[in-house]
Amino acid sequence: MKTDNKFSMTVLSRSTNESFIRSVVATFAAQLDPTVEEISDIKTAVSEAVTNCIVHAYKDSIGKIYITCEISNNLLTVKIRDKGVGIENITKAMEPLYTTAGDERAGLGFAVMQSFMDGIKVRSKLGSGTTVVLRKNISVRYGTARE
Ligand SMILES: Nc1ncnc2c1ncn2[C@@H]1O[C@H](COP(=O)(O)OP(=O)(O)OP(=O)(O)O)[C@@H](O)[C@H]1O
Ligand SMILES: [Mg+2]
């Protein structure tokens, strides 16, 4: 598939970088002329994925988060990868309300990513890390006012 545009970046898993990554991805996605709602969906999903790297993957440490963003035609693909603890059972982890963080978290991150994006793929290996791939189709509307 032809790639129209792409960027990659690596950041440390510091909580301040959650809003930083979210803004960078949103700014990159802006070239597709998304609606306010589409941008908001992307920001929310990216936040959830990055927060998971910070609070779960590198729970008691600081590690690297690898982000790759690609635009091909009207499809935005965001890949968020960590080399943290990994997920033992992905199917279970993606169930709404499932969390390993007790009362601290709601267990809704993956459910949010699923509902706000058009596609999500998760790969993980215990002890090696996790990759989350998020996809969003940005609608094309010619000659209509944008929100
Ligand atoms: N990058 C990751 N590395 C390791 N474990 C992860 C990662 N992402 C998710 N998990 C595991 O999957 C579970 C479910 O994740 P999800 O984002 O749905 O909920 P949560 O993070 O526990 O709560 P919330 O997102 O509502 O704050 C987590 O509790 C954690 O055990
Ligand atoms: Mg989460």
Short mmCIF file of C-alpha atoms and ligand atoms in Angstrom, two decimals:
data_model
loop_
_atom_site.label_atom_id
_atom_site.label_comp_id
_atom_site.label_asym_id
_atom_site.label_seq_id
_atom_site.Cartn_x
_atom_site.Cartn_y
_atom_site.Cartn_z
CA MET A 1 0.00 0.00 0.00
CA LYS A 2 1.30 3.43 -0.89
CA THR A 3 2.21 5.61 2.07
CA ASP A 4 1.36 9.26 1.58
CA ASN A 5 3.04 10.51 4.71
CA LYS A 6 4.66 9.12 7.79
CA PHE A 7 6.50 10.04 10.97
CA SER A 8 8.06 8.15 13.83
CA MET A 9 9.08 9.29 17.28
CA THR A 10 10.28 7.81 20.53
CA VAL A 11 9.50 9.30 23.92
CA LEU A 12 10.06 8.28 27.51
CA SER A 13 7.10 6.93 29.45
CA ARG A 14 6.70 10.05 31.56
CA SER A 15 3.11 11.07 32.25
CA THR A 16 3.68 14.52 30.78
CA ASN A 17 4.27 12.84 27.39
CA GLU A 18 0.69 11.56 27.21
CA SER A 19 -0.66 14.99 26.23
CA PHE A 20 2.44 15.64 24.11
CA ILE A 21 1.97 12.53 21.96
CA ARG A 22 -1.78 13.12 21.71
CA SER A 23 -1.17 16.65 20.37
CA VAL A 24 1.55 15.56 17.92
CA VAL A 25 -0.69 12.84 16.44
CA ALA A 26 -3.64 15.24 16.22
CA THR A 27 -1.48 17.85 14.45
CA PHE A 28 -0.21 15.23 11.98
CA ALA A 29 -3.77 13.99 11.34
CA ALA A 30 -4.90 17.57 10.63
CA GLN A 31 -3.52 17.32 7.06
CA LEU A 32 -6.43 14.95 6.30
CA ASP A 33 -8.82 17.78 7.15
CA PRO A 34 -10.73 15.82 9.79
CA THR A 35 -13.80 17.07 11.60
CA VAL A 36 -13.56 18.27 15.19
CA GLU A 37 -15.20 15.02 16.24
CA GLU A 38 -12.73 12.85 14.32
CA ILE A 39 -9.78 14.69 15.88
CA SER A 40 -11.32 14.30 19.31
CA ASP A 41 -11.79 10.53 18.73
CA ILE A 42 -8.14 10.13 17.66
CA LYS A 43 -6.87 12.12 20.66
CA THR A 44 -8.94 10.07 23.09
CA ALA A 45 -7.82 6.72 21.67
CA VAL A 46 -4.14 7.72 21.51
CA SER A 47 -4.32 8.95 25.11
CA GLU A 48 -5.66 5.60 26.25
CA ALA A 49 -2.96 3.62 24.44
CA VAL A 50 -0.14 5.85 25.69
CA THR A 51 -1.48 5.87 29.24
CA ASN A 52 -1.41 2.06 29.16
CA CYS A 53 2.29 2.14 28.26
CA ILE A 54 2.97 4.54 31.12
CA VAL A 55 0.91 2.87 33.86
CA HIS A 56 1.02 -0.82 32.89
CA ALA A 57 3.92 -1.58 30.54
CA TYR A 58 6.46 0.42 32.54
CA LYS A 59 4.66 0.28 35.89
CA ASP A 60 7.67 0.73 38.15
CA SER A 61 10.13 2.07 35.63
CA ILE A 62 10.61 4.54 32.81
CA GLY A 63 10.93 3.04 29.34
CA LYS A 64 10.60 4.04 25.72
CA ILE A 65 7.33 4.43 23.83
CA TYR A 66 7.65 4.12 20.05
CA ILE A 67 5.06 5.91 17.94
CA THR A 68 4.63 5.61 14.18
CA CYS A 69 1.91 7.46 12.30
CA GLU A 70 1.05 6.86 8.67
CA ILE A 71 -1.38 8.39 6.25
CA SER A 72 -2.40 6.41 3.20
CA ASN A 73 -5.24 7.85 1.14
CA ASN A 74 -7.75 8.74 3.83
CA LEU A 75 -6.63 6.21 6.39
CA LEU A 76 -4.68 7.21 9.48
CA THR A 77 -2.71 4.41 11.16
CA VAL A 78 -1.15 5.00 14.58
CA LYS A 79 1.19 2.39 16.01
CA ILE A 80 2.07 2.63 19.70
CA ARG A 81 4.67 0.18 20.92
CA ASP A 82 6.37 -0.47 24.24
CA LYS A 83 8.97 -2.92 25.47
CA GLY A 84 7.36 -3.34 28.86
CA VAL A 85 5.83 -6.22 30.78
CA GLY A 86 3.47 -7.42 28.02
CA ILE A 87 -0.08 -8.78 28.27
CA GLU A 88 -0.72 -12.39 29.20
CA ASN A 89 -4.21 -12.71 27.72
CA ILE A 90 -5.12 -10.06 25.12
CA THR A 91 -8.73 -11.20 24.67
CA LYS A 92 -9.35 -10.89 28.38
CA ALA A 93 -7.47 -7.57 28.65
CA MET A 94 -9.71 -6.09 25.94
CA GLU A 95 -12.94 -6.99 27.71
CA PRO A 96 -14.72 -3.89 29.07
CA LEU A 97 -14.16 -3.44 32.83
CA TYR A 98 -11.21 -5.86 32.91
CA THR A 99 -8.25 -4.32 34.72
CA THR A 100 -5.21 -5.56 36.60
CA ALA A 101 -5.02 -2.28 38.50
CA GLY A 102 -7.70 -3.05 41.10
CA ASP A 103 -9.86 -0.08 42.10
CA GLU A 104 -7.44 2.43 40.64
CA ARG A 105 -8.61 2.07 37.03
CA ALA A 106 -11.89 1.40 35.25
CA GLY A 107 -10.72 -1.18 32.71
CA LEU A 108 -12.25 0.79 29.85
CA GLY A 109 -9.19 1.88 27.84
CA PHE A 110 -9.40 -0.78 25.15
CA ALA A 111 -13.20 -0.42 24.95
CA VAL A 112 -12.75 3.32 24.34
CA MET A 113 -10.08 2.70 21.66
CA GLN A 114 -12.40 0.21 19.96
CA SER A 115 -15.41 2.49 19.93
CA PHE A 116 -13.59 5.68 18.88
CA MET A 117 -11.49 4.18 16.09
CA ASP A 118 -12.32 2.11 12.99
CA GLY A 119 -9.84 -0.63 13.79
CA ILE A 120 -7.59 -1.82 16.59
CA LYS A 121 -5.01 -4.60 16.63
CA VAL A 122 -3.06 -5.66 19.69
CA ARG A 123 0.04 -7.83 19.71
CA SER A 124 1.87 -8.65 22.90
CA LYS A 125 4.42 -10.97 24.40
CA LEU A 126 4.85 -11.38 28.12
CA GLY A 127 8.15 -9.83 29.16
CA SER A 128 8.80 -8.33 25.71
CA GLY A 129 6.16 -5.67 25.22
CA THR A 130 2.98 -4.65 23.45
CA THR A 131 2.04 -3.07 20.14
CA VAL A 132 -1.32 -1.39 19.61
CA VAL A 133 -2.28 -0.41 16.06
CA LEU A 134 -5.15 2.05 15.74
CA ARG A 135 -6.85 2.91 12.46
CA LYS A 136 -9.20 5.74 11.58
CA ASN A 137 -10.81 6.52 8.25
CA ILE A 138 -11.11 10.25 7.78
CA SER A 139 -14.21 11.03 5.80
CA VAL A 140 -13.92 13.01 2.58
CA ARG A 141 -16.52 15.70 2.10
CA TYR A 142 -16.23 17.96 -0.88
CA GLY A 143 -17.81 21.37 -0.96
CA THR A 144 -19.43 21.18 2.46
CA ALA A 145 -18.72 23.37 5.43
CA ARG A 146 -16.62 21.75 8.09
CA GLU A 147 -17.73 21.65 11.71
N1 LIG B 1 0.78 -1.58 27.13
C1 LIG B 1 0.41 -2.47 28.05
N2 LIG B 1 1.32 -3.23 28.70
C2 LIG B 1 0.95 -4.13 29.63
N3 LIG B 1 -0.33 -4.36 30.01
C3 LIG B 1 -1.29 -3.64 29.40
C4 LIG B 1 -0.99 -2.65 28.39
N4 LIG B 1 -2.15 -2.11 27.97
C5 LIG B 1 -3.12 -2.73 28.65
N5 LIG B 1 -2.63 -3.65 29.53
C6 LIG B 1 -3.40 -4.54 30.40
O1 LIG B 1 -4.74 -4.61 29.91
C7 LIG B 1 -5.66 -4.21 30.96
C8 LIG B 1 -6.85 -3.49 30.33
O2 LIG B 1 -6.44 -2.24 29.76
P1 LIG B 1 -7.51 -1.06 29.66
O3 LIG B 1 -6.82 0.13 29.10
O4 LIG B 1 -8.71 -1.56 28.94
O5 LIG B 1 -7.94 -0.81 31.17
P2 LIG B 1 -7.10 -0.12 32.36
O6 LIG B 1 -5.89 0.56 31.81
O7 LIG B 1 -6.86 -1.15 33.40
O8 LIG B 1 -8.14 0.97 32.92
P3 LIG B 1 -8.48 2.40 32.25
O9 LIG B 1 -7.91 2.39 30.85
O10 LIG B 1 -9.98 2.47 32.25
O11 LIG B 1 -7.83 3.41 33.11
C9 LIG B 1 -4.82 -3.40 31.93
O12 LIG B 1 -5.37 -3.41 33.24
C10 LIG B 1 -3.46 -4.08 31.85
O13 LIG B 1 -3.44 -5.25 32.66
MG MG B 2 -6.00 1.83 30.19
#
